[in-house]
PDB file of C-alpha atoms in Angstrom:
ATOM      1  CA  UNK A  24      -1.983  -7.066  12.768  1.00 87.00           C
ATOM      2  CA  UNK A  25      -5.217  -9.009  12.746  1.00 84.00           C
ATOM      3  CA  UNK A  26      -6.538  -8.340   9.265  1.00 82.00           C
ATOM      4  CA  UNK A  27     -10.186  -9.098   8.666  1.00 79.00           C
ATOM      5  CA  UNK A  28     -11.262  -6.020   6.789  1.00 82.00           C
ATOM      6  CA  UNK A  29     -11.842  -4.426   3.406  1.00 80.00           C
ATOM      7  CA  UNK A  30     -13.232  -5.699   0.128  1.00 83.00           C
ATOM      8  CA  UNK A  31     -11.489  -7.980  -2.342  1.00 83.00           C
ATOM      9  CA  UNK A  32     -11.934  -5.612  -5.274  1.00 84.00           C
ATOM     10  CA  UNK A  33     -10.212  -2.796  -3.320  1.00 86.00           C
ATOM     11  CA  UNK A  34      -7.006  -4.705  -2.542  1.00 88.00           C
ATOM     12  CA  UNK A  35      -3.826  -2.862  -3.495  1.00 89.00           C
ATOM     13  CA  UNK A  36      -0.325  -4.328  -3.239  1.00 90.00           C
ATOM     14  CA  UNK A  37       2.712  -2.206  -4.100  1.00 84.00           C
ATOM     15  CA  UNK A  38       0.391   0.425  -5.610  1.00 81.00           C
ATOM     16  CA  UNK A  39      -1.104  -2.211  -7.944  1.00 83.00           C
ATOM     17  CA  UNK A  40      -4.860  -2.876  -7.944  1.00 85.00           C
ATOM     18  CA  UNK A  41      -4.484  -6.624  -7.377  1.00 86.00           C
ATOM     19  CA  UNK A  42      -8.061  -7.075  -6.166  1.00 85.00           C
ATOM     20  CA  UNK A  43      -9.499  -6.085  -9.518  1.00 85.00           C
ATOM     21  CA  UNK A  44      -7.415  -8.802 -11.212  1.00 84.00           C
ATOM     22  CA  UNK A  45      -7.645 -11.562  -8.630  1.00 84.00           C
ATOM     23  CA  UNK A  46     -11.393 -11.062  -8.305  1.00 79.00           C
ATOM     24  CA  UNK A  47     -14.095 -13.450  -7.135  1.00 77.00           C
ATOM     25  CA  UNK A  48     -14.178 -15.040 -10.563  1.00 78.00           C
ATOM     26  CA  UNK A  49     -10.525 -16.029 -10.160  1.00 79.00           C
ATOM     27  CA  UNK A  50     -10.724 -16.958  -6.457  1.00 82.00           C
ATOM     28  CA  UNK A  51     -14.239 -17.472  -5.012  1.00 80.00           C
ATOM     29  CA  UNK A  52     -15.335 -15.611  -1.894  1.00 80.00           C
ATOM     30  CA  UNK A  53     -16.508 -17.694   1.118  1.00 77.00           C
ATOM     31  CA  UNK A  54     -19.692 -15.641   1.150  1.00 72.00           C
ATOM     32  CA  UNK A  55     -21.037 -12.310  -0.042  1.00 67.00           C
ATOM     33  CA  UNK A  56     -19.705 -10.158   2.813  1.00 56.00           C
ATOM     34  CA  UNK A  57     -21.523  -6.879   3.411  1.00 55.00           C
ATOM     35  CA  UNK A  58     -19.384  -3.907   2.409  1.00 52.00           C
ATOM     36  CA  UNK A  59     -19.153  -2.532   5.957  1.00 53.00           C
ATOM     37  CA  UNK A  60     -18.184  -5.691   7.777  1.00 65.00           C
ATOM     38  CA  UNK A  61     -14.757  -6.652   9.174  1.00 76.00           C
ATOM     39  CA  UNK A  62     -12.073  -5.022  11.292  1.00 84.00           C
ATOM     40  CA  UNK A  63      -8.349  -4.332  11.496  1.00 88.00           C
ATOM     41  CA  UNK A  64      -6.435  -4.596  14.755  1.00 91.00           C
ATOM     42  CA  UNK A  65      -2.882  -3.184  14.783  1.00 94.00           C
ATOM     43  CA  UNK A  66      -0.284  -3.191  17.551  1.00 95.00           C
ATOM     44  CA  UNK A  67       2.925  -1.204  17.024  1.00 96.00           C
ATOM     45  CA  UNK A  68       5.823  -1.828  19.404  1.00 96.00           C
ATOM     46  CA  UNK A  69       8.982   0.267  19.496  1.00 95.00           C
ATOM     47  CA  UNK A  70      12.018   0.762  21.721  1.00 95.00           C
ATOM     48  CA  UNK A  71      12.097   4.465  20.841  1.00 94.00           C
ATOM     49  CA  UNK A  72      11.490   6.603  23.978  1.00 95.00           C
ATOM     50  CA  UNK A  73       7.968   7.887  23.303  1.00 95.00           C
ATOM     51  CA  UNK A  74       5.504   9.611  25.572  1.00 93.00           C
ATOM     52  CA  UNK A  75       1.842   8.596  25.618  1.00 93.00           C
ATOM     53  CA  UNK A  76       0.961  11.495  23.301  1.00 94.00           C
ATOM     54  CA  UNK A  77       3.691  10.536  20.841  1.00 95.00           C
ATOM     55  CA  UNK A  78       2.474   6.918  20.834  1.00 95.00           C
ATOM     56  CA  UNK A  79      -0.986   8.203  19.975  1.00 96.00           C
ATOM     57  CA  UNK A  80       0.454  10.139  17.045  1.00 96.00           C
ATOM     58  CA  UNK A  81       2.304   7.054  15.753  1.00 96.00           C
ATOM     59  CA  UNK A  82      -0.907   4.985  16.038  1.00 96.00           C
ATOM     60  CA  UNK A  83      -2.725   7.368  13.725  1.00 94.00           C
ATOM     61  CA  UNK A  84      -0.235   6.633  10.959  1.00 94.00           C
ATOM     62  CA  UNK A  85      -1.377   3.021  10.938  1.00 93.00           C
ATOM     63  CA  UNK A  86      -4.560   4.105   9.154  1.00 92.00           C
ATOM     64  CA  UNK A  87      -2.402   5.461   6.303  1.00 93.00           C
ATOM     65  CA  UNK A  88      -0.971   1.963   5.804  1.00 93.00           C
ATOM     66  CA  UNK A  89      -4.490   0.615   5.822  1.00 92.00           C
ATOM     67  CA  UNK A  90      -5.440   3.038   3.030  1.00 91.00           C
ATOM     68  CA  UNK A  91      -2.315   2.030   1.038  1.00 92.00           C
ATOM     69  CA  UNK A  92      -3.729  -1.507   0.861  1.00 91.00           C
ATOM     70  CA  UNK A  93      -6.970  -0.152  -0.616  1.00 89.00           C
ATOM     71  CA  UNK A  94      -9.213  -0.161   2.465  1.00 87.00           C
ATOM     72  CA  UNK A  95     -11.252   2.905   3.436  1.00 83.00           C
ATOM     73  CA  UNK A  96     -12.396   1.925   6.939  1.00 80.00           C
ATOM     74  CA  UNK A  97     -16.060   1.404   6.237  1.00 78.00           C
ATOM     75  CA  UNK A  98     -18.778   2.719   8.556  1.00 77.00           C
ATOM     76  CA  UNK A  99     -19.218  -0.667  10.239  1.00 76.00           C
ATOM     77  CA  UNK A 100     -15.520  -1.555  10.352  1.00 78.00           C
ATOM     78  CA  UNK A 101     -14.027  -1.624  13.855  1.00 81.00           C
ATOM     79  CA  UNK A 102     -10.400  -0.594  13.352  1.00 88.00           C
ATOM     80  CA  UNK A 103      -8.058  -0.200  16.330  1.00 91.00           C
ATOM     81  CA  UNK A 104      -4.446   1.013  16.427  1.00 94.00           C
ATOM     82  CA  UNK A 105      -2.332   0.679  19.569  1.00 95.00           C
ATOM     83  CA  UNK A 106       1.296   1.803  20.029  1.00 96.00           C
ATOM     84  CA  UNK A 107       3.517   1.210  23.023  1.00 96.00           C
ATOM     85  CA  UNK A 108       7.169   1.919  23.850  1.00 95.00           C
ATOM     86  CA  UNK A 109       9.500  -0.287  25.899  1.00 94.00           C
ATOM     87  CA  UNK A 110      12.092   2.446  26.438  1.00 93.00           C
ATOM     88  CA  UNK A 111      10.925   4.053  29.682  1.00 89.00           C
ATOM     89  CA  UNK A 112      10.525   1.784  32.698  1.00 83.00           C
ATOM     90  CA  UNK A 113       8.114   2.480  35.538  1.00 80.00           C
ATOM     91  CA  UNK A 114       9.920   2.654  38.904  1.00 80.00           C
ATOM     92  CA  UNK A 115       7.688   0.983  41.470  1.00 81.00           C
ATOM     93  CA  UNK A 116       9.747   1.927  44.505  1.00 81.00           C
ATOM     94  CA  UNK A 117      10.401   5.536  43.526  1.00 79.00           C
ATOM     95  CA  UNK A 118       9.632   8.025  46.282  1.00 81.00           C
ATOM     96  CA  UNK A 119      10.651  11.091  44.313  1.00 86.00           C
ATOM     97  CA  UNK A 120       9.970  12.365  40.816  1.00 84.00           C
ATOM     98  CA  UNK A 121      12.218  10.732  38.237  1.00 82.00           C
ATOM     99  CA  UNK A 122      13.062  11.532  34.628  1.00 86.00           C
ATOM    100  CA  UNK A 123      12.035   9.733  31.468  1.00 87.00           C
ATOM    101  CA  UNK A 124      13.339  10.085  27.948  1.00 90.00           C
ATOM    102  CA  UNK A 125      11.373  11.556  25.095  1.00 93.00           C
ATOM    103  CA  UNK A 126      12.036  11.217  21.376  1.00 93.00           C
ATOM    104  CA  UNK A 127      12.562  14.641  19.743  1.00 92.00           C
ATOM    105  CA  UNK A 128       9.283  15.784  18.211  1.00 89.00           C
ATOM    106  CA  UNK A 129      11.178  17.231  15.225  1.00 91.00           C
ATOM    107  CA  UNK A 130      12.416  13.738  14.351  1.00 92.00           C
ATOM    108  CA  UNK A 131       9.102  11.915  14.612  1.00 94.00           C
ATOM    109  CA  UNK A 132       8.704  11.795  10.830  1.00 94.00           C
ATOM    110  CA  UNK A 133      11.237   8.944  10.830  1.00 93.00           C
ATOM    111  CA  UNK A 134       8.996   6.914  13.151  1.00 95.00           C
ATOM    112  CA  UNK A 135       5.839   7.848  11.230  1.00 96.00           C
ATOM    113  CA  UNK A 136       7.375   6.538   8.010  1.00 95.00           C
ATOM    114  CA  UNK A 137       8.619   3.390   9.696  1.00 95.00           C
ATOM    115  CA  UNK A 138       5.211   2.721  11.263  1.00 96.00           C
ATOM    116  CA  UNK A 139       3.394   3.150   7.953  1.00 95.00           C
ATOM    117  CA  UNK A 140       5.740   0.803   6.111  1.00 95.00           C
ATOM    118  CA  UNK A 141       5.747  -1.790   8.890  1.00 95.00           C
ATOM    119  CA  UNK A 142       1.935  -1.917   9.152  1.00 95.00           C
ATOM    120  CA  UNK A 143       1.481  -2.119   5.390  1.00 95.00           C
ATOM    121  CA  UNK A 144       4.034  -4.952   5.220  1.00 94.00           C
ATOM    122  CA  UNK A 145       2.355  -6.761   8.135  1.00 95.00           C
ATOM    123  CA  UNK A 146      -1.070  -6.587   6.396  1.00 94.00           C
ATOM    124  CA  UNK A 147       0.364  -7.951   3.153  1.00 93.00           C
ATOM    125  CA  UNK A 148       2.272 -10.664   5.081  1.00 93.00           C
ATOM    126  CA  UNK A 149      -0.901 -11.728   6.851  1.00 91.00           C
ATOM    127  CA  UNK A 150      -2.633 -12.133   3.475  1.00 89.00           C
ATOM    128  CA  UNK A 151       0.274 -13.999   1.889  1.00 90.00           C
ATOM    129  CA  UNK A 152       0.746 -16.409   4.808  1.00 90.00           C
ATOM    130  CA  UNK A 153      -2.944 -17.216   5.259  1.00 86.00           C
ATOM    131  CA  UNK A 154      -3.944 -20.748   4.265  1.00 88.00           C
ATOM    132  CA  UNK A 155      -7.146 -22.104   2.779  1.00 88.00           C
ATOM    133  CA  UNK A 156      -9.585 -22.955   5.555  1.00 88.00           C
ATOM    134  CA  UNK A 157     -13.028 -24.560   5.709  1.00 88.00           C
ATOM    135  CA  UNK A 158     -15.484 -23.255   8.242  1.00 83.00           C
ATOM    136  CA  UNK A 159     -19.092 -23.340   9.347  1.00 82.00           C
ATOM    137  CA  UNK A 160     -21.705 -24.552   6.843  1.00 80.00           C
ATOM    138  CA  UNK A 161     -18.973 -25.724   4.493  1.00 81.00           C
ATOM    139  CA  UNK A 162     -17.774 -22.200   3.755  1.00 82.00           C
ATOM    140  CA  UNK A 163     -14.297 -22.155   2.278  1.00 85.00           C
ATOM    141  CA  UNK A 164     -11.895 -19.224   2.417  1.00 83.00           C
ATOM    142  CA  UNK A 165      -9.162 -19.641  -0.168  1.00 86.00           C
ATOM    143  CA  UNK A 166      -5.568 -18.505   0.307  1.00 86.00           C
ATOM    144  CA  UNK A 167      -4.147 -15.774  -1.890  1.00 87.00           C
ATOM    145  CA  UNK A 168      -2.561 -17.357  -5.012  1.00 87.00           C
ATOM    146  CA  UNK A 169       1.017 -16.246  -4.523  1.00 88.00           C
ATOM    147  CA  UNK A 170       2.174 -17.295  -7.975  1.00 87.00           C
ATOM    148  CA  UNK A 171      -0.528 -15.176  -9.576  1.00 84.00           C
ATOM    149  CA  UNK A 172       0.253 -12.236  -7.265  1.00 86.00           C
ATOM    150  CA  UNK A 173       3.958 -12.401  -8.160  1.00 87.00           C
ATOM    151  CA  UNK A 174       3.145 -12.449 -11.858  1.00 84.00           C
ATOM    152  CA  UNK A 175       0.876  -9.433 -11.573  1.00 82.00           C
ATOM    153  CA  UNK A 176       3.420  -7.399  -9.585  1.00 82.00           C
ATOM    154  CA  UNK A 177       6.279  -8.301 -11.948  1.00 81.00           C
ATOM    155  CA  UNK A 178       4.294  -7.334 -15.061  1.00 77.00           C
ATOM    156  CA  UNK A 179       3.379  -3.941 -13.609  1.00 66.00           C
ATOM    157  CA  UNK A 180       6.951  -3.297 -12.499  1.00 63.00           C
ATOM    158  CA  UNK A 181       8.120  -3.875 -16.056  1.00 58.00           C
ATOM    159  CA  UNK A 182       5.388  -1.552 -17.297  1.00 62.00           C
ATOM    160  CA  UNK A 183       6.500   1.335 -15.034  1.00 59.00           C
ATOM    161  CA  UNK A 184      10.160   0.871 -16.002  1.00 55.00           C
ATOM    162  CA  UNK A 185       9.160   1.305 -19.629  1.00 58.00           C
ATOM    163  CA  UNK A 186       6.859   4.176 -18.694  1.00 61.00           C
ATOM    164  CA  UNK A 187       9.635   6.094 -16.944  1.00 59.00           C
ATOM    165  CA  UNK A 188      11.894   5.603 -19.962  1.00 54.00           C
ATOM    166  CA  UNK A 189       9.184   6.944 -22.250  1.00 59.00           C
ATOM    167  CA  UNK A 190       8.644  10.040 -20.065  1.00 59.00           C
ATOM    168  CA  UNK A 191      12.379  10.736 -20.255  1.00 57.00           C
ATOM    169  CA  UNK A 192      12.118  10.643 -24.053  1.00 54.00           C
ATOM    170  CA  UNK A 193       9.108  12.960 -24.085  1.00 55.00           C
ATOM    171  CA  UNK A 194      10.958  15.653 -22.141  1.00 58.00           C
ATOM    172  CA  UNK A 195      13.613  15.820 -24.845  1.00 53.00           C
ATOM    173  CA  UNK A 196      11.171  17.429 -27.258  1.00 52.00           C
ATOM    174  CA  UNK A 197      10.364  21.100 -27.534  1.00 49.00           C
ATOM    175  CA  UNK A 198       7.440  22.492 -25.577  1.00 49.00           C
ATOM    176  CA  UNK A 199       4.807  22.446 -28.362  1.00 49.00           C
ATOM    177  CA  UNK A 200       5.669  18.963 -29.510  1.00 51.00           C
ATOM    178  CA  UNK A 201       5.754  17.796 -25.884  1.00 54.00           C
ATOM    179  CA  UNK A 202       2.186  19.015 -25.233  1.00 56.00           C
ATOM    180  CA  UNK A 203       0.916  17.064 -28.245  1.00 57.00           C
ATOM    181  CA  UNK A 204       2.717  13.927 -27.162  1.00 59.00           C
ATOM    182  CA  UNK A 205       1.418  14.288 -23.627  1.00 58.00           C
ATOM    183  CA  UNK A 206      -2.161  14.273 -24.897  1.00 58.00           C
ATOM    184  CA  UNK A 207      -1.484  11.271 -27.069  1.00 59.00           C
ATOM    185  CA  UNK A 208       0.312   9.544 -24.242  1.00 58.00           C
ATOM    186  CA  UNK A 209      -2.716  10.005 -21.963  1.00 55.00           C
ATOM    187  CA  UNK A 210      -5.020   8.311 -24.470  1.00 54.00           C
ATOM    188  CA  UNK A 211      -2.921   5.196 -24.899  1.00 54.00           C
ATOM    189  CA  UNK A 212      -1.569   4.694 -21.385  1.00 53.00           C
ATOM    190  CA  UNK A 213      -4.105   1.943 -20.743  1.00 48.00           C
ATOM    191  CA  UNK A 214      -3.039  -0.086 -23.753  1.00 51.00           C
ATOM    192  CA  UNK A 215      -0.731  -3.048 -23.489  1.00 48.00           C
ATOM    193  CA  UNK A 216       2.636  -1.569 -22.694  1.00 51.00           C
ATOM    194  CA  UNK A 217       4.518  -3.346 -25.522  1.00 52.00           C
ATOM    195  CA  UNK A 218       2.280  -1.684 -28.089  1.00 54.00           C
ATOM    196  CA  UNK A 219       2.501   1.626 -26.238  1.00 53.00           C
ATOM    197  CA  UNK A 220       6.269   1.506 -26.156  1.00 54.00           C
ATOM    198  CA  UNK A 221       6.450   0.689 -29.844  1.00 55.00           C
ATOM    199  CA  UNK A 222       4.156   3.578 -30.813  1.00 54.00           C
ATOM    200  CA  UNK A 223       6.117   6.144 -28.825  1.00 53.00           C
ATOM    201  CA  UNK A 224       9.403   4.856 -30.254  1.00 54.00           C
ATOM    202  CA  UNK A 225       7.964   5.320 -33.761  1.00 54.00           C
ATOM    203  CA  UNK A 226       6.916   8.889 -32.905  1.00 55.00           C
ATOM    204  CA  UNK A 227      10.390   9.737 -31.724  1.00 52.00           C
ATOM    205  CA  UNK A 228      11.779   8.618 -35.081  1.00 51.00           C
ATOM    206  CA  UNK A 229       9.258  10.811 -36.935  1.00 51.00           C
ATOM    207  CA  UNK A 230      10.338  13.861 -34.973  1.00 51.00           C
TER     208      UNK A 230
END
């Protein structure tokens, strides 16, 4: 990928809104980029035997990966997705029709999933491997602080582990009690997870 798209505040990594935490107050922007500027260029290569139409279908899944990183493809964003297959070889000296292989359409979901995951990973890799550079008029584009990114992702992972455990506890209760706890759970979900976990544990003891 060539990733020069999206807005900092929209960045999502592993379903975590990283851009809202590592904002321009944490890491300055090189300039105030208009919301509709930038572009994403994606090339997907595969050795699966795909026809031109199937390659087109795989290309469309690249935009899903783009959305998973928080981008929406703004009006002025030039986003291109290209897929090609190396499986079928053109026979230059052929004088008669020849056969080519085609991946079963019923199994394309496997390739769709792989393409989405690969493009998302490539976008994140491009961000993580980028280095701080200084450009025209002294503008400076800072690299993504990997230590801070790791800390954010680890903290949210711990939160969701605790959250899943709490949901398991809630489903033990009877229906009426469960409805009450669900409402209470919705109100406090945004609190610090240590406090949240302690409150729910206390409720379970009361019941």
